[in-house]
PDB file of C-alpha atoms in Angstrom:
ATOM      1  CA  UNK L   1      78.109  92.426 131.193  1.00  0.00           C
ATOM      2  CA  UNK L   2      81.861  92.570 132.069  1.00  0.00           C
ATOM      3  CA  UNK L   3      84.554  93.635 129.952  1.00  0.00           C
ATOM      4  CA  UNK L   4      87.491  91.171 129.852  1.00  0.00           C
ATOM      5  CA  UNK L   5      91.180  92.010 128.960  1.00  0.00           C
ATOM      6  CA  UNK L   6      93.022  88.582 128.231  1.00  0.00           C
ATOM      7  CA  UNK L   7      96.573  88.082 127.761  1.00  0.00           C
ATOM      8  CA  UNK L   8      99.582  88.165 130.085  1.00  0.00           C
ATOM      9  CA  UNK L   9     101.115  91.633 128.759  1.00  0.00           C
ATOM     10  CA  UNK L  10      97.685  93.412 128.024  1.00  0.00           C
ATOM     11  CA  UNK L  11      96.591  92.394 131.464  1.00  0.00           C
ATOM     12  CA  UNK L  12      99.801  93.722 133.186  1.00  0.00           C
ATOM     13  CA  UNK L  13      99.901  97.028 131.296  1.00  0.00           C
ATOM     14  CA  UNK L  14      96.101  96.933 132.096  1.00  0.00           C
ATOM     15  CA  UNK L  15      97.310  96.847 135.594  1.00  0.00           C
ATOM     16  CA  UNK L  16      99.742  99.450 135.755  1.00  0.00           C
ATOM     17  CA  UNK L  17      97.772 101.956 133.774  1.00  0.00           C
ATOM     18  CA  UNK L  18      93.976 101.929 134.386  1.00  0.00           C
ATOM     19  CA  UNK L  19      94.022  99.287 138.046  1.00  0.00           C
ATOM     20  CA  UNK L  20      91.098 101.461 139.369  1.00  0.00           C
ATOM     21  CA  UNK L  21      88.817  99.846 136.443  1.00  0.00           C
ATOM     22  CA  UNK L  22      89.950  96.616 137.697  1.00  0.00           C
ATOM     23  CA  UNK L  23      87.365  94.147 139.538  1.00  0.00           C
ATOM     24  CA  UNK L  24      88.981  91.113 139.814  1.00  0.00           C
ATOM     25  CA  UNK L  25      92.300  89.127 138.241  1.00  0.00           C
ATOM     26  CA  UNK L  26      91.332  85.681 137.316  1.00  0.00           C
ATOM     27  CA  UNK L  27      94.568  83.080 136.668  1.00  0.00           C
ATOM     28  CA  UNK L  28      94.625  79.794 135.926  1.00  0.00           C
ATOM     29  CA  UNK L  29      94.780  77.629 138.784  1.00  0.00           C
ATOM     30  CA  UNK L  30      97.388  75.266 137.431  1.00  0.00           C
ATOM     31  CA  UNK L  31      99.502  77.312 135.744  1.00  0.00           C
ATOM     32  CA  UNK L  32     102.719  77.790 137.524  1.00  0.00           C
ATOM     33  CA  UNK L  33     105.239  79.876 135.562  1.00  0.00           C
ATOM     34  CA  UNK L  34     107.600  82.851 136.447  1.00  0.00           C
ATOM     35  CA  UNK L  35     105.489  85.375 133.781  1.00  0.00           C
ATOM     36  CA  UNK L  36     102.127  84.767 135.787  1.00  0.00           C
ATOM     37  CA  UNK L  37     103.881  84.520 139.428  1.00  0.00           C
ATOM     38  CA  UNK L  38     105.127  88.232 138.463  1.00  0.00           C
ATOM     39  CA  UNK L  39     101.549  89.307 137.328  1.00  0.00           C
ATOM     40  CA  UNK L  40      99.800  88.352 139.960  1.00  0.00           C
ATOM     41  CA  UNK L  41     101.811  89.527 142.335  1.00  0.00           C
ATOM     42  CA  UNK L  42     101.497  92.762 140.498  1.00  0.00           C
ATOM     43  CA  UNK L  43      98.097  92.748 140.705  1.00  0.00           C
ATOM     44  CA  UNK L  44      98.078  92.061 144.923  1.00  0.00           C
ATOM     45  CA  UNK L  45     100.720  95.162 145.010  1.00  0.00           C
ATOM     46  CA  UNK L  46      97.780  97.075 143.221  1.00  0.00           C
ATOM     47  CA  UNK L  47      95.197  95.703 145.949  1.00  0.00           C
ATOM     48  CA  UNK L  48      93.088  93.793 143.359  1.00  0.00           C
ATOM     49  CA  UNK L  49      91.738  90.463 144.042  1.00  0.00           C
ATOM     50  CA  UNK L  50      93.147  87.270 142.278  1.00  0.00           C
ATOM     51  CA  UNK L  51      90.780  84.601 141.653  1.00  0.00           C
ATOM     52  CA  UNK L  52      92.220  81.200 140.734  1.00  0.00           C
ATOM     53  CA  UNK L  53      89.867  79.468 137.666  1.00  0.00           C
ATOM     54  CA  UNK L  54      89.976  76.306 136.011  1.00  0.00           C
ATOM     55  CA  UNK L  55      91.409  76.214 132.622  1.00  0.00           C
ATOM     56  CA  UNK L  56      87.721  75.351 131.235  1.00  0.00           C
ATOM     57  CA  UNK L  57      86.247  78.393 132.758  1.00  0.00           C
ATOM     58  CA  UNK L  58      88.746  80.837 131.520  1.00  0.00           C
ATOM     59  CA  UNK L  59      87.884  79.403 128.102  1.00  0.00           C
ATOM     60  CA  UNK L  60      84.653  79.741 127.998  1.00  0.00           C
ATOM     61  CA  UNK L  61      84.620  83.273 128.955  1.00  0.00           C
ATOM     62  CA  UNK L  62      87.186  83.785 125.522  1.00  0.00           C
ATOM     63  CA  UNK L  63      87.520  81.767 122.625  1.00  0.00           C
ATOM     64  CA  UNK L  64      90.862  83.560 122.079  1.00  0.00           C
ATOM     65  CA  UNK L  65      95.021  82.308 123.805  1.00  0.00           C
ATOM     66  CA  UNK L  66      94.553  84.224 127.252  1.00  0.00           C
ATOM     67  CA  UNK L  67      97.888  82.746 127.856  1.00  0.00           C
ATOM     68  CA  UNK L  68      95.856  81.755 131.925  1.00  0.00           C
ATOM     69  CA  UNK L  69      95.060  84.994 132.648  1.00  0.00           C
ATOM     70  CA  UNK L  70      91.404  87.448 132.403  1.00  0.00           C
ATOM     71  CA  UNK L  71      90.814  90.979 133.827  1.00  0.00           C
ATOM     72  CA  UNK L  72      87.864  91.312 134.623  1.00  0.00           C
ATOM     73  CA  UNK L  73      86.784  95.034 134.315  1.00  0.00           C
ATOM     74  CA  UNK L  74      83.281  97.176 135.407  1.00  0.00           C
ATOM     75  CA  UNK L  75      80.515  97.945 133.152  1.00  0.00           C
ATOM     76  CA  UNK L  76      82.346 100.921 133.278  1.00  0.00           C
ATOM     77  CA  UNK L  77      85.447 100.252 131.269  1.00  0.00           C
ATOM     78  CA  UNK L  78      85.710 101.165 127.328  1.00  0.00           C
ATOM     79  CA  UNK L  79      88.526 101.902 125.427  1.00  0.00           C
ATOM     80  CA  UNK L  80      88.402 105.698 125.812  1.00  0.00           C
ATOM     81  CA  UNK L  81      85.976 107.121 123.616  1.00  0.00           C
ATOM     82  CA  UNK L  82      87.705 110.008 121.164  1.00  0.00           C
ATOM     83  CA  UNK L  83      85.694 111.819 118.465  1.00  0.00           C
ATOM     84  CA  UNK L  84      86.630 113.838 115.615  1.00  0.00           C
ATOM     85  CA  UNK L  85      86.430 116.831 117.232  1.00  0.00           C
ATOM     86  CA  UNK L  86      88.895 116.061 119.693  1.00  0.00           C
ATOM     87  CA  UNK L  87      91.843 116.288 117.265  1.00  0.00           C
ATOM     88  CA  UNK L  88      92.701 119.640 117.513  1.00  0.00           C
ATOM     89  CA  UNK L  89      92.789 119.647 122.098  1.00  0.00           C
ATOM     90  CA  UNK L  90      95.093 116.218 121.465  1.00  0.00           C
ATOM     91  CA  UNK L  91      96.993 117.932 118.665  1.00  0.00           C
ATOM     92  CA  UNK L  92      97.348 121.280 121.207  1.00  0.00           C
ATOM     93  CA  UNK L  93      98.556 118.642 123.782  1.00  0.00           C
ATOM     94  CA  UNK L  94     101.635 117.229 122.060  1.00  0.00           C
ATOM     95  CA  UNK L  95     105.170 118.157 123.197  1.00  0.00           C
ATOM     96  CA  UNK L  96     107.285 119.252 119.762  1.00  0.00           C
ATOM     97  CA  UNK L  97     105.759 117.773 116.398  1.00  0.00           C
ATOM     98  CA  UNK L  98     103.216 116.029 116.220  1.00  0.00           C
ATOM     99  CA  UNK L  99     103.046 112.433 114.738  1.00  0.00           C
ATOM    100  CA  UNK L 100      99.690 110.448 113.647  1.00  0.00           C
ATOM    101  CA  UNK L 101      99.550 107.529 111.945  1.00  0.00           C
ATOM    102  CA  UNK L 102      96.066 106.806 109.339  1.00  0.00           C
ATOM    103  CA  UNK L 103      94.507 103.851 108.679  1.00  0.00           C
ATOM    104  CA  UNK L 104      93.047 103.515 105.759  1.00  0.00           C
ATOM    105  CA  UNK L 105      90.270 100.359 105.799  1.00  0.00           C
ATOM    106  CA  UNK L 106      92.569  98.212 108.008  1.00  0.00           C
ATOM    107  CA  UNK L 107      90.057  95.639 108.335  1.00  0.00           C
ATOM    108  CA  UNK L 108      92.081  92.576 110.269  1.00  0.00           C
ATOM    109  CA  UNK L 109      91.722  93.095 113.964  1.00  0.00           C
ATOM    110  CA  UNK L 110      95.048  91.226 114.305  1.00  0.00           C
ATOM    111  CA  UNK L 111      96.843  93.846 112.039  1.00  0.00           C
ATOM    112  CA  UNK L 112      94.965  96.678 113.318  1.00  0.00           C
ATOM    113  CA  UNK L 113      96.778  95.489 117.304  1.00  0.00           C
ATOM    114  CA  UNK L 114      99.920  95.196 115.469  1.00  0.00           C
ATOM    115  CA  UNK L 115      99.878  98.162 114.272  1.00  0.00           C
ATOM    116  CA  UNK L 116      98.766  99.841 117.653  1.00  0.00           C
ATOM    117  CA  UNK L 117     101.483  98.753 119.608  1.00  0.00           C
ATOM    118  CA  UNK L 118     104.103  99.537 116.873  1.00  0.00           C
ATOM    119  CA  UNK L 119     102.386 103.117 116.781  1.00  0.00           C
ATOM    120  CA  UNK L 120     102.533 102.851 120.848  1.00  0.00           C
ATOM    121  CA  UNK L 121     106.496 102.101 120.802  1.00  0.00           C
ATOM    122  CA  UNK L 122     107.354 104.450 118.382  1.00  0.00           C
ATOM    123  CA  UNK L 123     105.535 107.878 120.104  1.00  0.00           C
ATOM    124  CA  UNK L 124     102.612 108.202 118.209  1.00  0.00           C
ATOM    125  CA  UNK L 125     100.517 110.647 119.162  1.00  0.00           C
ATOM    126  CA  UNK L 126      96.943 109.581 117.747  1.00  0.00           C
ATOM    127  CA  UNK L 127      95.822 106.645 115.348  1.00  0.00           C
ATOM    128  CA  UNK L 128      93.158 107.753 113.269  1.00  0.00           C
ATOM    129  CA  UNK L 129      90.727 105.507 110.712  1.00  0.00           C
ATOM    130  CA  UNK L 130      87.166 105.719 109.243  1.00  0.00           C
ATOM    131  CA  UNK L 131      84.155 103.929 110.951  1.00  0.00           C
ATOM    132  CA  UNK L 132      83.059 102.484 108.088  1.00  0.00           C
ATOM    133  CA  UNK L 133      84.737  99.251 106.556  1.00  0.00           C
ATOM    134  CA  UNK L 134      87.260  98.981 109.015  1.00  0.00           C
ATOM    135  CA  UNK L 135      88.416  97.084 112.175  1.00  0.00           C
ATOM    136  CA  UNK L 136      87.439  98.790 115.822  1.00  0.00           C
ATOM    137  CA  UNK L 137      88.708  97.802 119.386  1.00  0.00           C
ATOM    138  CA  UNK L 138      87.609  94.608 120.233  1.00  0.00           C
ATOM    139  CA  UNK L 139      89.234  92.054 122.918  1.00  0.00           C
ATOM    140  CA  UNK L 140      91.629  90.595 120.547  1.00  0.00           C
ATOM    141  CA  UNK L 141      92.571  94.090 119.468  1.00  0.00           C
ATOM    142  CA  UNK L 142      93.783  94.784 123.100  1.00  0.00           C
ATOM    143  CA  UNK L 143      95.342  90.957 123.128  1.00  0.00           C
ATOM    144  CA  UNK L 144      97.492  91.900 120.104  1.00  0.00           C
ATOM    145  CA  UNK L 145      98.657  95.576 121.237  1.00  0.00           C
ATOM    146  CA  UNK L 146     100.025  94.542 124.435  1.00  0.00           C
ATOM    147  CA  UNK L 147      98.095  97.238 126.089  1.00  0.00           C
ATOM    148  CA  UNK L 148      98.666  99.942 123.505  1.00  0.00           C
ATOM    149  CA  UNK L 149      94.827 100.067 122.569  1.00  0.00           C
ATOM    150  CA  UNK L 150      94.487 101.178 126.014  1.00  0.00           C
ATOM    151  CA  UNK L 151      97.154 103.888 125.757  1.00  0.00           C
ATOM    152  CA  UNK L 152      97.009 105.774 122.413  1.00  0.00           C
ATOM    153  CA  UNK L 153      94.072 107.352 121.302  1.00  0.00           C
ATOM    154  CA  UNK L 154      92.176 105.762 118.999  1.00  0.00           C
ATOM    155  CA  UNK L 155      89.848 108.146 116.682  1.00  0.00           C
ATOM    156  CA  UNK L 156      87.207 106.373 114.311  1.00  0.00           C
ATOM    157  CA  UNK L 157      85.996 109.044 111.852  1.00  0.00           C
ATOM    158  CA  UNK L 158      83.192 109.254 109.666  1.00  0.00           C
ATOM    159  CA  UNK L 159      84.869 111.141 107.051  1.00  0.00           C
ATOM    160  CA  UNK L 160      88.582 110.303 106.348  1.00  0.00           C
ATOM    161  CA  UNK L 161      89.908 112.709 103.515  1.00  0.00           C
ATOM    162  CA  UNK L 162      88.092 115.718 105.463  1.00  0.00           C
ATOM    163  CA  UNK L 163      90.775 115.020 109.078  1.00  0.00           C
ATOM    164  CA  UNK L 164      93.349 114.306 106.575  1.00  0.00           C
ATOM    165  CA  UNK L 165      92.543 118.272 105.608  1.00  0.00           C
ATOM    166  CA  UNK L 166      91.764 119.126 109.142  1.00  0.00           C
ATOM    167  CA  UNK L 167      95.489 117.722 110.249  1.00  0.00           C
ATOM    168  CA  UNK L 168      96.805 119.769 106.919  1.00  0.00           C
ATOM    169  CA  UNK L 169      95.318 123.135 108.117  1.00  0.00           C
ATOM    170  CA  UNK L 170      97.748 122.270 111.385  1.00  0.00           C
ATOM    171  CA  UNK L 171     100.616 122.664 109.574  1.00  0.00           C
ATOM    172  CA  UNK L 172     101.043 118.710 109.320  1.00  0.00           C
ATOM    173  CA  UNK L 173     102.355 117.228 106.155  1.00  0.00           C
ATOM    174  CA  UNK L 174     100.499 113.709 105.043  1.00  0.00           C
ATOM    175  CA  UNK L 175     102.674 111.111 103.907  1.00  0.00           C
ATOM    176  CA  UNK L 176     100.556 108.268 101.744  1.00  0.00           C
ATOM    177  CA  UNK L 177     102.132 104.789 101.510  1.00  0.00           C
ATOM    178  CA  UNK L 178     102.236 103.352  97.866  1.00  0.00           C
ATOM    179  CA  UNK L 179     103.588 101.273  95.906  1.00  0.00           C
ATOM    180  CA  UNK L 180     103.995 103.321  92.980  1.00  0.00           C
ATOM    181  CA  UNK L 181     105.551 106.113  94.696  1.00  0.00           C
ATOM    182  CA  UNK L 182     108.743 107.291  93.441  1.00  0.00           C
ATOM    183  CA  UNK L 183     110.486 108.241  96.463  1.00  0.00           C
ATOM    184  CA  UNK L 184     111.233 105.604  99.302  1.00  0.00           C
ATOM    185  CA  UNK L 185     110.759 105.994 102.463  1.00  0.00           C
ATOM    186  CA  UNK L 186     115.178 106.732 103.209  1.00  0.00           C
ATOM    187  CA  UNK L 187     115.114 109.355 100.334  1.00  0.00           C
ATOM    188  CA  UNK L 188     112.033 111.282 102.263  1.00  0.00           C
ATOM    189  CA  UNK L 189     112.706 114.118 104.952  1.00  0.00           C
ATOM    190  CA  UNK L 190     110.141 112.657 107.529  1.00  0.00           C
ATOM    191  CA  UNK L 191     111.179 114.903 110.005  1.00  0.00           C
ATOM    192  CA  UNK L 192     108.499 117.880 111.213  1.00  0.00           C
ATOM    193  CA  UNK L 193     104.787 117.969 111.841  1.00  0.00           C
ATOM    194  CA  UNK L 194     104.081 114.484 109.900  1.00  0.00           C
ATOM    195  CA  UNK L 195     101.142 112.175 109.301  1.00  0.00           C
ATOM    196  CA  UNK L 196     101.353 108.460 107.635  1.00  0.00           C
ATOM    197  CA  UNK L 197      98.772 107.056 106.356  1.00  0.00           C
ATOM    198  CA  UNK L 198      98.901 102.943 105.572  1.00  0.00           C
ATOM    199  CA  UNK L 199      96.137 101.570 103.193  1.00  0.00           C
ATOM    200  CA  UNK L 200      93.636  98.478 103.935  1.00  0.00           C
ATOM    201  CA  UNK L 201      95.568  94.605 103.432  1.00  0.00           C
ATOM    202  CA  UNK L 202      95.752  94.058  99.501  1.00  0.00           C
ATOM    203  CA  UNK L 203      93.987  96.964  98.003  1.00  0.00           C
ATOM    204  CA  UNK L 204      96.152  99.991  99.442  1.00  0.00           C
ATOM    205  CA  UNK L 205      94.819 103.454 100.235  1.00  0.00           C
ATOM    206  CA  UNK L 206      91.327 104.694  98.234  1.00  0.00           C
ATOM    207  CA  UNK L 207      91.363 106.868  95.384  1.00  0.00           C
ATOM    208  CA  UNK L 208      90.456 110.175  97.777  1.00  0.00           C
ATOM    209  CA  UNK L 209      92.552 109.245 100.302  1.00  0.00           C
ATOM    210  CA  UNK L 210      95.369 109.069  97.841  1.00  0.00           C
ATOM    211  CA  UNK L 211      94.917 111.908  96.494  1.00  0.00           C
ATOM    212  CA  UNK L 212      94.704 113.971  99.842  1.00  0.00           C
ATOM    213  CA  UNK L 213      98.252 113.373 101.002  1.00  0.00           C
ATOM    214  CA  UNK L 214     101.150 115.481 100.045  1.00  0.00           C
ATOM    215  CA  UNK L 215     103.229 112.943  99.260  1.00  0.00           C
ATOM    216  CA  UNK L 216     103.741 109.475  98.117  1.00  0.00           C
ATOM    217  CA  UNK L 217     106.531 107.441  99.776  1.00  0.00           C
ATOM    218  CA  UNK L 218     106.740 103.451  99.408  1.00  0.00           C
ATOM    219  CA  UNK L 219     109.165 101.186 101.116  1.00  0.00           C
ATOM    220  CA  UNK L 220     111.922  99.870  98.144  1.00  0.00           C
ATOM    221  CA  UNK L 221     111.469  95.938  97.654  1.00  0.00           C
ATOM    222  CA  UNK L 222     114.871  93.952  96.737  1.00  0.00           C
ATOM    223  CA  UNK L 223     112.661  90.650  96.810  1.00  0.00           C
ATOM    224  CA  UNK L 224     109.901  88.844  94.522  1.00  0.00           C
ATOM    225  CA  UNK L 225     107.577  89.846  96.881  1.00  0.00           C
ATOM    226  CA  UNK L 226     105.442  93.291  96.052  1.00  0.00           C
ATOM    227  CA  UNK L 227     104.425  94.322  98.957  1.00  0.00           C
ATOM    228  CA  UNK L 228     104.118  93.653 102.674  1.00  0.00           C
ATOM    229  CA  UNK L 229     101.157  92.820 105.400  1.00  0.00           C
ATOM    230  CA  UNK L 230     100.421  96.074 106.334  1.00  0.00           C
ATOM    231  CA  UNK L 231     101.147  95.832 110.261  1.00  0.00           C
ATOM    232  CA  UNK L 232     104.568  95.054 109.255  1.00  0.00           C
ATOM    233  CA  UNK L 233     105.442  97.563 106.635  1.00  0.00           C
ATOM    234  CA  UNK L 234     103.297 100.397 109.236  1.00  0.00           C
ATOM    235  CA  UNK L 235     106.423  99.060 111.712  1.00  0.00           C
ATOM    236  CA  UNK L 236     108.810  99.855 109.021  1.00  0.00           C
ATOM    237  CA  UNK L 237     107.708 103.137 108.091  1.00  0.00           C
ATOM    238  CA  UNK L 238     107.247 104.198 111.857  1.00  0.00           C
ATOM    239  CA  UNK L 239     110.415 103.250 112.742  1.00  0.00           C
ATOM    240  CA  UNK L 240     112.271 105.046 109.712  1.00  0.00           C
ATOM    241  CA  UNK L 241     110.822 108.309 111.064  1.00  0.00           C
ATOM    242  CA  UNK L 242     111.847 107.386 115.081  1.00  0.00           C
ATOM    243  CA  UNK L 243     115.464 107.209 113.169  1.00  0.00           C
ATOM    244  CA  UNK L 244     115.184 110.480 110.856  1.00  0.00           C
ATOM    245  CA  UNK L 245     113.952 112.283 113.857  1.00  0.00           C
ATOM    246  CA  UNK L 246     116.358 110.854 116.632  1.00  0.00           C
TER     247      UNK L 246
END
């Protein structure tokens, strides 16, 4: 069975980064707008084939928005497959410090894409979570990152708190986002070899987890509203430490 990527920026970043996995570009036949005129003629620049579908049979193929336009990839394709133990040769491979971003039982697939392509904009150099009890790559992953999922590495784990230590015995300091920290996030040096870690929607990071990171840091709230959906307060945080370090 194929893999599809749907979506008019996921397919074009698709395109530009990973064409040779490529078998065919399927568009919607009456579809006729400047966005998809550039992609496809992106795609015939890259030599790949454009089919032209019916709206019905792009829809069956995903029950997600493909916005009228599929990749079609090999058997082949996967979102490259990292492992635990490749931490330390990705670590070894990062110009200056290194910067990771945890997740910690993100289990929305819509949040977790969110929070790839703010991870992707902002320089992250690896996105690590736990197998267990948490969202993977799926299609609408890649829809929502924009073609981040295909660009950052991704590392499921089966033990969290244990790469938390393995990234500590690197010389990185682990930053834990909570609510009941007492420093915010523009009080916090966040410069240097630095990890984040974000907790699952609602409950926050577990106990262990907690209790792993160096520090506590929370983003201040001037509102009636306690917290925010984690995608967007990940943004936040990222973001503050693109700032502290540019």
């Amino acid at each position: 069975m194929s893999e599809i990527v749907f979506g008019i920026h996921a397919v074009e970043v698709l395109i530009k980064r990973r064409a040779e996995e490529i078998n065919k570009i399927l568009v919607q036949q009456d579809r006729r707008d400047q966005r998809l005129h550039k992609l496809i003629k992106l795609a015939q620049s890259a030599n790949l084939k454009v089919v032209q579908k019916t709206r019905e049979s792009l829809d069956e193929m995903t029950s997600q928005r493909h916005q009228g336009v599929i990749a079609e990839c090999g058997q082949s394709f996967k979102q490259v497959n990292y492992h635990e133990k490749h931490i330390p040769e990705l670590l070894d491979a990062v110009a200056g410090n290194p910067f990771v971003l945890i997740l910690d039982g993100v289990t929305d697939p819509h949040n977790l894409g969110a929070c790839l392509r703010s991870a992707d904009a902002a320089g992250v150099n690896m996105v690590i979570a736990p197998k267990d009890n948490a969202a993977s790559i799926t299609d609408v992953v890649r829809k929502v990152a924009c073609g981040a999922a295909e660009a950052i590495p991704f590392i499921s784990v089966t033990n969290l708190s244990r790469s938390m230590k393995q990234l500590q015995e690197r010389g990185i300091w682990i930053y834990g986002a909570a609510g009941e920290a007492e420093q915010d996030i523009y009080q916090s040096n966040l410069t240097g070899p630095i990890a984040i870690v974000m907790g699952a929607e609602g409950d926050g990071m577990r106990r262990l987890t907690k209790e792993t990171c160096d520090h506590l840091i929370k983003i201040p709230m001037a509102g009636e509203v306690s917290s925010l959906n984690v995608s967007v307060a990940t943004g936040v945080t990222l973001f503050e430490i693109v700032r502290q370090r540019n």
